[in-house]
Coordinates of C-alpha atoms in Angstrom, one line a residue:
Chain H
M22 CA -100.7 13.4 33.8
S23 CA -97.5 15.2 34.0
I24 CA -94.5 13.5 35.5
I25 CA -92.6 16.6 36.6
R26 CA -94.2 19.8 37.6
V27 CA -92.2 23.0 38.3
E28 CA -93.9 25.9 40.1
N29 CA -92.4 29.4 40.2
L30 CA -88.9 28.1 40.4
T31 CA -86.2 30.7 41.1
H32 CA -82.6 30.1 41.7
V33 CA -80.1 32.8 42.8
Y34 CA -76.4 32.0 43.0
S35 CA -74.2 33.6 45.7
Q36 CA -77.2 35.4 47.2
G37 CA -76.2 38.5 49.3
T38 CA -72.7 38.9 47.8
P39 CA -71.5 41.2 45.0
F40 CA -71.4 38.1 42.7
E41 CA -75.2 37.6 43.1
K42 CA -76.7 36.2 39.9
V43 CA -80.3 35.2 39.1
A44 CA -79.8 32.0 37.0
V45 CA -83.4 30.9 36.9
D46 CA -86.2 33.4 37.1
N47 CA -89.7 32.3 38.2
I48 CA -90.1 29.3 35.9
S49 CA -93.3 27.2 35.8
V50 CA -93.6 24.3 33.5
E51 CA -95.1 20.8 33.3
I52 CA -93.3 17.9 31.6
G53 CA -95.6 15.1 30.4
R54 CA -94.9 11.4 30.6
G55 CA -93.2 10.1 27.5
E56 CA -92.2 13.4 26.1
I57 CA -88.9 14.0 24.4
L58 CA -88.3 17.6 25.5
G59 CA -85.6 19.5 23.8
I60 CA -84.1 22.4 25.8
I61 CA -82.2 25.1 23.9
G62 CA -80.8 28.4 24.9
H63 CA -77.7 30.4 24.9
T64 CA -74.8 29.7 27.3
G65 CA -75.7 31.1 30.6
S66 CA -79.4 31.2 29.9
G67 CA -80.1 29.0 33.0
K68 CA -80.8 25.7 31.3
S69 CA -78.1 23.7 33.2
T70 CA -79.2 25.3 36.5
F71 CA -82.8 24.4 35.7
I72 CA -82.2 20.7 35.1
Q73 CA -80.2 20.3 38.3
H74 CA -83.4 21.2 40.1
L75 CA -85.3 18.4 38.5
N76 CA -83.4 15.7 40.4
A77 CA -82.9 17.7 43.6
L78 CA -79.2 18.4 43.1
L79 CA -79.9 22.1 43.6
K80 CA -82.4 23.5 46.1
P81 CA -84.6 26.2 44.7
T82 CA -84.2 29.7 46.2
S83 CA -87.9 29.8 45.9
G84 CA -90.6 27.8 44.2
R85 CA -91.3 24.0 44.2
V86 CA -90.6 21.0 42.0
F87 CA -92.9 18.0 42.0
F88 CA -92.1 14.5 40.7
D89 CA -95.1 12.3 40.2
G90 CA -97.2 14.7 42.3
K91 CA -94.8 14.7 45.3
D92 CA -92.6 17.6 46.4
I93 CA -89.1 16.4 45.9
H94 CA -87.7 18.4 48.8
A95 CA -90.4 17.1 51.2
S96 CA -87.6 15.2 53.1
K97 CA -84.0 14.0 52.7
E98 CA -85.2 10.6 51.5
T99 CA -87.4 11.9 48.8
A100 CA -84.6 14.1 47.5
R101 CA -82.3 11.0 47.3
D102 CA -85.0 8.8 45.8
V103 CA -85.7 11.3 43.1
R104 CA -82.1 11.1 41.9
F105 CA -82.7 7.4 41.0
Q106 CA -86.0 8.3 39.2
V107 CA -84.6 11.3 37.3
G108 CA -81.3 10.2 35.8
L109 CA -79.1 13.1 34.9
V110 CA -76.2 12.8 32.5
F111 CA -73.9 15.8 32.8
Q112 CA -72.0 17.5 30.0
Y113 CA -68.8 15.6 29.3
P114 CA -69.8 12.8 31.6
E115 CA -66.7 10.7 30.7
Y116 CA -64.7 12.8 33.2
Q117 CA -66.6 11.3 36.1
L118 CA -65.6 7.7 35.5
F119 CA -63.6 6.4 38.4
E120 CA -63.8 2.6 38.9
E121 CA -61.2 0.0 38.0
T122 CA -63.5 -1.6 35.4
V123 CA -66.3 -0.5 33.2
F124 CA -68.6 -3.0 34.9
K125 CA -68.0 -1.5 38.3
D126 CA -68.5 2.0 37.1
I127 CA -71.8 1.3 35.5
A128 CA -72.8 -0.6 38.7
F129 CA -72.1 2.5 40.9
G130 CA -75.6 3.9 40.6
P131 CA -77.5 0.6 41.1
K132 CA -75.2 -0.2 44.1
N133 CA -76.1 3.1 45.7
M134 CA -79.8 2.1 45.2
G135 CA -79.1 -0.9 47.5
L136 CA -79.9 -3.6 44.9
S137 CA -78.7 -7.2 45.2
E138 CA -75.6 -8.4 43.3
A139 CA -77.7 -10.4 40.9
E140 CA -79.9 -7.4 40.1
I141 CA -76.9 -5.1 39.7
A142 CA -75.3 -7.5 37.2
E143 CA -78.5 -7.8 35.2
R144 CA -78.9 -4.0 35.1
V145 CA -75.3 -3.4 34.1
H146 CA -75.6 -5.8 31.2
E147 CA -78.9 -4.3 30.1
A148 CA -77.6 -0.7 30.4
A149 CA -74.5 -1.7 28.5
G150 CA -76.7 -3.1 25.7
F151 CA -78.7 0.1 25.5
A152 CA -75.7 2.3 25.4
D153 CA -73.9 0.1 22.9
V154 CA -71.0 -0.8 25.2
P155 CA -69.8 -4.2 24.0
E156 CA -69.6 -7.0 26.6
S157 CA -65.9 -7.4 25.9
L158 CA -65.3 -3.9 27.3
L159 CA -66.9 -4.5 30.6
E160 CA -63.8 -5.8 32.3
A161 CA -61.5 -3.1 30.7
S162 CA -60.4 0.0 32.6
P163 CA -62.5 3.0 31.7
L164 CA -59.3 5.0 31.2
E165 CA -58.3 2.7 28.3
L166 CA -61.4 3.5 26.2
S167 CA -61.8 6.0 23.4
G168 CA -63.7 9.3 23.9
G169 CA -66.9 8.0 22.4
Q170 CA -66.8 4.7 24.3
K171 CA -66.2 6.5 27.6
R172 CA -69.2 8.7 27.0
R173 CA -71.4 5.7 26.3
V174 CA -70.1 4.0 29.5
A175 CA -71.0 7.1 31.4
I176 CA -74.5 7.2 29.9
A177 CA -74.9 3.5 30.7
G178 CA -74.0 4.3 34.3
V179 CA -77.1 6.5 34.5
I180 CA -79.4 4.3 32.4
A181 CA -78.5 1.4 34.8
M182 CA -80.6 3.1 37.5
M183 CA -83.6 2.7 35.2
P184 CA -84.8 6.2 35.7
Q185 CA -88.3 7.2 34.6
V186 CA -86.9 10.4 33.3
L187 CA -83.5 10.6 31.5
I188 CA -81.9 14.1 31.2
L189 CA -78.9 14.5 28.9
D190 CA -76.9 17.7 29.0
E191 CA -75.2 18.2 25.6
P192 CA -74.7 14.4 25.0
T193 CA -73.1 14.9 21.6
A194 CA -70.7 17.8 22.5
G195 CA -67.2 17.2 21.2
L196 CA -67.9 14.0 19.4
D197 CA -67.2 13.2 15.7
P198 CA -70.2 12.8 13.3
V199 CA -70.2 9.0 13.7
G200 CA -70.1 9.1 17.5
R201 CA -72.8 11.8 17.4
E202 CA -75.1 9.8 15.2
S203 CA -74.7 6.6 17.3
I204 CA -75.6 8.4 20.5
L205 CA -78.6 10.1 19.1
Q206 CA -79.8 6.8 17.6
K207 CA -79.3 5.1 21.0
I208 CA -81.4 7.8 22.7
L209 CA -84.2 7.2 20.2
D210 CA -83.9 3.4 20.7
Y211 CA -83.9 3.7 24.4
R212 CA -87.0 5.9 24.3
R213 CA -88.8 3.5 22.0
E214 CA -88.1 0.5 24.3
T215 CA -88.7 2.0 27.7
E216 CA -91.3 4.6 26.8
G217 CA -89.5 6.9 29.3
T218 CA -89.4 10.6 29.4
I219 CA -86.3 12.3 27.9
L220 CA -85.0 15.8 28.3
L221 CA -82.3 16.8 25.9
I222 CA -80.2 19.9 26.2
S223 CA -78.4 20.8 23.1
H224 CA -76.7 23.6 21.2
S225 CA -77.2 21.8 18.0
M226 CA -80.6 22.8 16.5
D227 CA -80.3 19.9 14.0
D228 CA -80.1 17.4 16.9
V229 CA -83.2 18.7 18.8
A230 CA -85.1 19.1 15.5
R231 CA -84.6 15.5 14.8
L232 CA -85.5 14.1 18.2
A233 CA -87.7 16.4 20.2
T234 CA -91.5 16.3 20.4
R235 CA -91.6 19.6 22.3
L236 CA -89.1 22.4 22.7
L237 CA -88.3 24.8 25.5
V238 CA -86.3 27.9 24.6
F239 CA -84.5 29.5 27.5
D240 CA -83.4 33.1 27.6
K241 CA -82.0 35.0 30.5
G242 CA -83.3 32.5 33.1
R243 CA -86.8 32.4 31.7
I244 CA -88.7 30.2 29.3
A245 CA -89.0 32.4 26.2
M246 CA -90.8 29.9 24.0
D247 CA -92.6 26.6 24.6
G248 CA -94.0 24.5 21.7
T249 CA -93.5 21.9 19.1
P250 CA -90.4 22.2 16.9
A251 CA -92.6 23.4 14.1
E252 CA -94.0 26.2 16.1
I253 CA -90.6 27.2 17.5
F254 CA -88.6 27.1 14.3
D255 CA -91.2 29.2 12.6
R256 CA -90.1 32.0 14.8
A257 CA -86.6 32.1 13.3
G258 CA -86.3 35.9 13.8
E259 CA -87.0 35.8 17.5
L260 CA -84.5 32.9 17.9
K261 CA -81.8 34.8 16.2
A262 CA -82.5 37.9 18.4
M263 CA -81.7 35.6 21.3
G264 CA -78.4 34.6 19.7
L265 CA -79.7 31.2 18.6
T266 CA -80.0 29.7 15.2
V267 CA -82.5 27.4 13.4
P268 CA -81.6 24.2 11.7
A269 CA -79.8 24.7 8.4
A270 CA -82.6 23.1 6.5
T271 CA -85.2 25.4 8.1
E272 CA -83.1 28.4 7.2
I273 CA -83.1 27.4 3.5
A274 CA -86.7 26.4 3.5
L275 CA -87.7 29.7 5.0
A276 CA -85.7 31.7 2.5
L277 CA -87.3 29.7 -0.4
R278 CA -90.8 30.2 1.0
R279 CA -90.2 34.0 1.2
R280 CA -89.4 33.9 -2.5
G281 CA -92.6 32.1 -3.2
V282 CA -91.4 28.6 -3.6
D283 CA -94.2 26.2 -2.7
I284 CA -92.8 23.9 0.0
P285 CA -94.3 22.9 3.3
E286 CA -93.5 24.9 6.5
S287 CA -92.1 22.3 8.8
I288 CA -88.8 21.4 7.4
Y289 CA -85.9 20.7 9.8
T290 CA -83.8 18.1 8.2
I291 CA -81.6 18.2 5.1
N292 CA -83.0 14.9 3.9
Y293 CA -86.6 16.0 4.0
L294 CA -85.8 19.3 2.3
R295 CA -84.0 17.5 -0.5
K296 CA -87.0 15.2 -1.0
Q297 CA -89.4 18.2 -1.2
L298 CA -87.2 20.0 -3.7
V299 CA -86.8 17.0 -5.9
S300 CA -90.5 16.3 -5.9
L301 CA -91.1 19.9 -6.8
R302 CA -88.9 19.8 -9.8
E303 CA -90.3 16.5 -11.0
G304 CA -93.8 17.8 -10.5
G305 CA -92.8 20.8 -12.7
G306 CA -93.4 23.3 -9.8
A307 CA -92.3 26.9 -9.4
C308 CA -88.6 26.2 -9.6
Chain P
M9 CA -70.1 26.6 48.3
L10 CA -66.5 25.8 47.4
K11 CA -66.5 28.9 45.2
D12 CA -66.7 31.1 48.3
I13 CA -63.1 30.4 49.2
T14 CA -61.1 33.6 48.8
L15 CA -57.7 32.0 48.9
G16 CA -55.3 34.1 46.8
Q17 CA -58.1 36.1 45.4
Y18 CA -57.2 39.4 43.7
F19 CA -59.4 42.5 43.7
P20 CA -58.4 44.6 40.7
G21 CA -58.1 48.3 41.3
N22 CA -56.0 51.3 40.5
T23 CA -55.0 52.7 43.9
V24 CA -51.5 53.7 44.9
I25 CA -51.2 50.3 46.7
H26 CA -52.2 48.5 43.6
R27 CA -49.7 50.4 41.5
L28 CA -46.7 49.7 43.7
D29 CA -44.1 47.4 42.3
P30 CA -44.8 43.8 43.5
R31 CA -41.2 43.6 44.7
T32 CA -41.9 46.6 47.0
K33 CA -45.0 45.0 48.3
L34 CA -43.2 41.7 49.0
L35 CA -40.4 43.5 50.7
G36 CA -42.9 45.7 52.6
L37 CA -44.7 42.6 53.8
I38 CA -41.5 41.1 55.1
C39 CA -40.7 44.4 56.9
Y40 CA -44.2 44.4 58.3
I41 CA -43.7 40.8 59.6
V42 CA -40.3 41.6 61.1
A43 CA -41.8 44.6 62.8
L44 CA -44.7 42.5 64.1
F45 CA -42.3 40.2 65.8
L46 CA -40.2 43.0 67.3
A47 CA -43.4 44.6 68.8
K48 CA -43.6 44.0 72.5
S49 CA -46.0 46.7 73.9
Y50 CA -49.5 48.0 73.4
Y51 CA -48.0 51.1 71.8
S52 CA -46.2 49.2 69.1
Y53 CA -49.1 46.9 68.4
A54 CA -51.3 50.0 68.1
L55 CA -48.8 51.4 65.6
M56 CA -48.9 48.1 63.6
A57 CA -52.7 48.1 63.6
L58 CA -52.7 51.7 62.5
V59 CA -50.4 50.9 59.6
L60 CA -52.7 48.1 58.4
V61 CA -55.8 50.3 58.6
T62 CA -54.0 53.0 56.7
L63 CA -53.0 50.6 54.0
S64 CA -56.5 49.1 53.7
V65 CA -58.0 52.6 53.4
L66 CA -55.4 53.5 50.7
S67 CA -56.1 50.3 48.8
R68 CA -59.9 50.7 49.2
I69 CA -60.2 47.1 50.5
R70 CA -63.1 47.1 52.8
P71 CA -62.3 46.0 56.4
K72 CA -65.1 43.4 56.1
T73 CA -63.3 41.7 53.2
L74 CA -60.1 41.8 55.0
L75 CA -61.5 40.2 58.1
S76 CA -63.4 37.6 56.2
G77 CA -60.0 36.2 55.3
L78 CA -59.6 35.3 59.0
K79 CA -62.6 33.0 59.0
P80 CA -60.8 29.8 58.2
L81 CA -58.2 30.6 60.9
I82 CA -60.7 31.4 63.7
F83 CA -60.0 28.1 65.5
I84 CA -56.2 28.7 65.5
V85 CA -56.6 32.2 66.7
I86 CA -58.8 31.2 69.6
F87 CA -56.7 28.2 70.4
T88 CA -53.5 30.3 70.6
G89 CA -55.3 32.9 72.7
V90 CA -56.5 30.3 75.2
I91 CA -53.2 28.4 75.5
N92 CA -51.3 31.6 76.1
L93 CA -53.8 32.8 78.6
F94 CA -52.9 29.9 80.9
Y95 CA -49.2 29.9 80.5
G96 CA -48.3 33.3 81.9
S97 CA -45.8 33.6 84.8
G98 CA -46.1 35.7 87.9
E99 CA -48.9 36.3 90.5
P100 CA -52.1 34.6 89.5
L101 CA -55.2 36.8 89.2
V102 CA -57.7 33.9 89.1
Q103 CA -56.9 30.3 90.0
F104 CA -58.9 27.1 89.7
W105 CA -57.8 23.5 89.7
I106 CA -54.5 23.4 87.8
F107 CA -55.3 26.6 85.8
K108 CA -54.1 30.0 86.7
I109 CA -54.6 33.2 84.9
T110 CA -52.0 36.0 85.4
A111 CA -51.8 39.6 84.2
N112 CA -48.8 38.5 82.2
G113 CA -50.8 35.7 80.7
I114 CA -53.6 38.0 79.5
R115 CA -51.0 40.3 78.0
T116 CA -49.3 37.5 76.0
A117 CA -52.6 36.1 74.9
V118 CA -53.8 39.5 73.6
F119 CA -50.5 40.0 71.8
M120 CA -50.4 36.6 70.2
V121 CA -54.0 36.9 68.9
L122 CA -53.2 40.4 67.6
R123 CA -50.0 39.2 66.0
I124 CA -51.7 36.4 64.1
M125 CA -54.6 38.6 63.0
L126 CA -52.3 41.4 61.8
L127 CA -50.0 38.9 60.1
V128 CA -52.8 37.2 58.2
C129 CA -54.6 40.5 57.3
G130 CA -51.3 42.0 56.1
T131 CA -50.6 39.0 53.9
F132 CA -54.1 39.1 52.5
L133 CA -53.7 42.8 51.7
L134 CA -50.8 41.8 49.5
T135 CA -52.7 39.1 47.6
Y136 CA -55.9 41.3 47.4
T137 CA -54.0 44.1 45.7
T138 CA -51.5 42.2 43.6
S139 CA -52.4 39.9 40.7
P140 CA -50.9 36.4 41.0
L141 CA -48.9 37.1 37.8
Q142 CA -47.3 40.2 39.2
L143 CA -46.7 38.4 42.5
T144 CA -44.7 35.6 40.9
D145 CA -42.9 38.1 38.6
G146 CA -41.9 40.1 41.7
L147 CA -40.8 36.9 43.5
E148 CA -38.7 35.8 40.6
K149 CA -36.9 39.1 40.4
L150 CA -36.3 39.2 44.1
L151 CA -34.9 35.7 44.2
A152 CA -32.8 36.3 41.0
P153 CA -29.5 36.5 43.0
L154 CA -30.0 32.8 44.0
K155 CA -29.4 31.8 40.4
V156 CA -25.7 32.1 41.2
I157 CA -26.0 29.0 43.3
R158 CA -28.1 27.3 40.6
F159 CA -31.3 27.6 42.4
P160 CA -34.1 27.2 39.8
V161 CA -35.8 30.6 40.5
H162 CA -37.6 30.8 37.2
E163 CA -39.0 27.3 37.4
L164 CA -40.2 27.9 40.9
A165 CA -41.9 31.1 39.9
M166 CA -43.5 29.4 36.9
M167 CA -44.7 26.5 39.1
M168 CA -46.2 29.0 41.5
S169 CA -48.1 30.9 38.8
I170 CA -49.4 27.7 37.3
A171 CA -50.6 26.4 40.6
L172 CA -52.3 29.7 41.5
R173 CA -53.9 29.8 38.0
F174 CA -55.4 26.3 38.4
I175 CA -56.9 26.7 41.9
P176 CA -60.3 28.1 40.6
T177 CA -60.3 25.6 37.8
L178 CA -59.9 22.6 40.1
I179 CA -62.5 24.0 42.5
E180 CA -65.0 24.2 39.7
E181 CA -64.1 20.7 38.5
T182 CA -64.6 19.3 42.0
D183 CA -68.0 20.9 42.2
K184 CA -68.9 19.4 38.8
I185 CA -67.7 15.9 39.7
M186 CA -69.5 16.0 43.0
S187 CA -72.8 16.9 41.3
A188 CA -72.3 14.1 38.8
Q189 CA -71.7 11.5 41.4
R190 CA -74.5 12.7 43.6
A191 CA -76.7 12.3 40.6
R192 CA -75.8 8.6 40.7
G193 CA -76.8 8.4 44.4
A194 CA -73.4 9.1 46.0
S195 CA -73.6 11.1 49.3
F196 CA -70.7 13.0 50.7
D197 CA -72.1 14.4 53.9
T198 CA -73.8 11.5 55.6
G199 CA -72.6 8.2 57.2
K200 CA -69.7 7.3 59.5
L201 CA -66.2 8.6 59.1
T202 CA -65.0 5.5 57.3
E203 CA -68.0 5.7 54.9
R204 CA -67.3 9.3 54.2
A205 CA -63.7 8.6 53.5
K206 CA -64.7 5.9 51.1
A207 CA -67.2 8.2 49.5
L208 CA -64.4 10.4 48.4
V209 CA -62.9 7.8 46.0
P210 CA -65.4 8.6 43.3
L211 CA -64.5 12.3 43.7
L212 CA -60.7 12.0 44.0
V213 CA -60.0 9.6 41.2
P214 CA -61.6 11.6 38.4
L215 CA -60.1 14.8 39.9
F216 CA -56.6 13.4 39.8
V217 CA -57.2 12.0 36.3
S218 CA -58.3 15.4 35.1
A219 CA -55.5 17.2 36.9
F220 CA -52.9 15.1 35.2
R221 CA -54.7 15.4 31.8
R222 CA -54.7 19.2 32.2
A223 CA -51.0 19.2 33.2
D224 CA -50.2 17.1 30.1
E225 CA -52.2 19.4 27.8
L226 CA -50.6 22.5 29.3
A227 CA -47.1 21.0 28.9
T228 CA -47.8 20.2 25.2
A229 CA -49.2 23.7 24.6
M230 CA -46.1 25.3 26.2
E231 CA -43.8 23.2 24.2
C232 CA -45.6 24.0 21.0
R233 CA -44.8 27.6 21.7
C234 CA -41.2 26.8 22.2
Y235 CA -41.2 27.5 25.9
H236 CA -37.9 26.9 27.6
A237 CA -37.1 27.9 31.1
G238 CA -35.3 31.1 32.0
I239 CA -32.4 31.9 29.7
G240 CA -33.0 34.6 27.1
R241 CA -36.7 35.1 28.0
T242 CA -37.9 38.7 27.8
R243 CA -41.1 40.1 29.2
M244 CA -43.9 42.2 27.9
K245 CA -44.2 44.1 31.1
E246 CA -40.9 44.9 32.7
L247 CA -41.0 45.8 36.4
H248 CA -39.7 49.2 37.2
F249 CA -39.2 50.9 40.6
A250 CA -40.9 54.3 40.7
A251 CA -40.5 57.2 43.1
R252 CA -43.5 55.8 45.1
D253 CA -41.6 52.6 45.6
V254 CA -38.7 54.4 47.1
V255 CA -41.0 56.3 49.4
A256 CA -42.8 53.1 50.4
L257 CA -39.5 51.2 51.2
A258 CA -38.3 54.2 53.2
L259 CA -41.5 54.1 55.2
C260 CA -40.9 50.4 55.8
A261 CA -37.5 51.2 57.2
V262 CA -39.0 53.9 59.4
L263 CA -41.6 51.4 60.7
I264 CA -38.9 48.9 61.7
A265 CA -36.8 51.6 63.3
A266 CA -39.8 53.0 65.2
V267 CA -40.8 49.6 66.6
S268 CA -37.1 48.9 67.5
V269 CA -36.9 52.1 69.4
L270 CA -40.1 51.5 71.2
R271 CA -38.8 48.0 72.1
H272 CA -35.5 49.5 73.3
Y273 CA -37.3 51.7 75.8
G274 CA -39.5 48.9 76.9
L275 CA -42.7 50.5 75.6

């Protein structure tokens, strides 16, 4: 059964003014429990607006969103509840840290849920563990941390609410390769241990290719493609027409296949491509 | 919702009003305000309203846009009107309890309300038709004589343009931080007054942090390009008075003269 169902969702900004803009245009989609859903699309394609509907931050202009079978806008309480069930990590989340200590900041969400002190403390330690925030940092001020540490604290702040669905908007933007790698790895670890559902918005095709089990491609407020990474990256031409790219490895593999080199279709990572090419040469293949 | 604020908004255009030198427009606004305070009769207020309508037609700013600027001030306008209504002298027309309404009171109330509305609309007409950059340029030039007494004119103008430039940025940032904290269960519009005040902490702290960070980055960027205030700086776009500016200023003088004459004859 799907955990989130979106029916005919449309969102129009500044309706009735000269600045009117249709950001999301009649989208219907179902998100299954346990999926790792990658969302890609050009800037302004409506993906950020879309995800803010999933935890009731934005109200649809028309259409409905269901979480676990219930309309999330049924009442004020359901809208607030769903925010704890669908955790949303915004782009550059480190700019939202405000408390005196890292511990208190991570505790902000659980505190709003009305949990007891003991439960809050337990969740903070657990979330810090997931997000790789060392215990020694918990009493430090968030402002003293490095960029990558701040971001992990911010992600821990959302994980601490133990949401069933975790949405991350560009979690690796502006990080160095090491920070990037560690965040992606943590997302995978988190997914493995909690078996939760994850939505990952990213500009980096290489990131989504590695993580996602299913991809949604947004274009001009609509879902242009919906499928497994293999299906999506096979349509490289269409992606490019939308101003998107495919992972570097796919690009190379596609070019080789066009020239008659016998390598499999679904190649998205450099490592896998290298393995394929090496085995081809050793097997005395077409190269 | 915050994005709907029109404070200091500029509507680009190429009308004669848009092309006037910003100094002319600033001086014109001052003349208009002086004339407004000299006006004492229905005739002179009618004249002032006519001037405003003419200007808005010339600048192709729709009356609806102009009036929408009054929205945040609606309370002040009504308050002023009501207060003045009850403080007139002379024979009361209507009297109840300690309140009395006189013909004089009604007159003052109408004038006060008109004065505020015209004043605000006139000012908005200036910001609607002049880009913030032009405006601060004009201000800097107009205040230039004050440099003699070591008044930091250039610094003031620079501060103004930076402040204006960052209003939309900070509004956007506020929106973003609010969403992020609401995603963690914060609520900004429910609860008692003290709770609401407390709820602002998660919004204000990150906002201040980011404002200071931006200020710091901007200062570094300016220093990297060897910015130093005032002395020896040249401009890409020099301000020049044109014939239309002379005409406009002459018309301003005529306006003040006309209102003074009307006032002299008690009209």
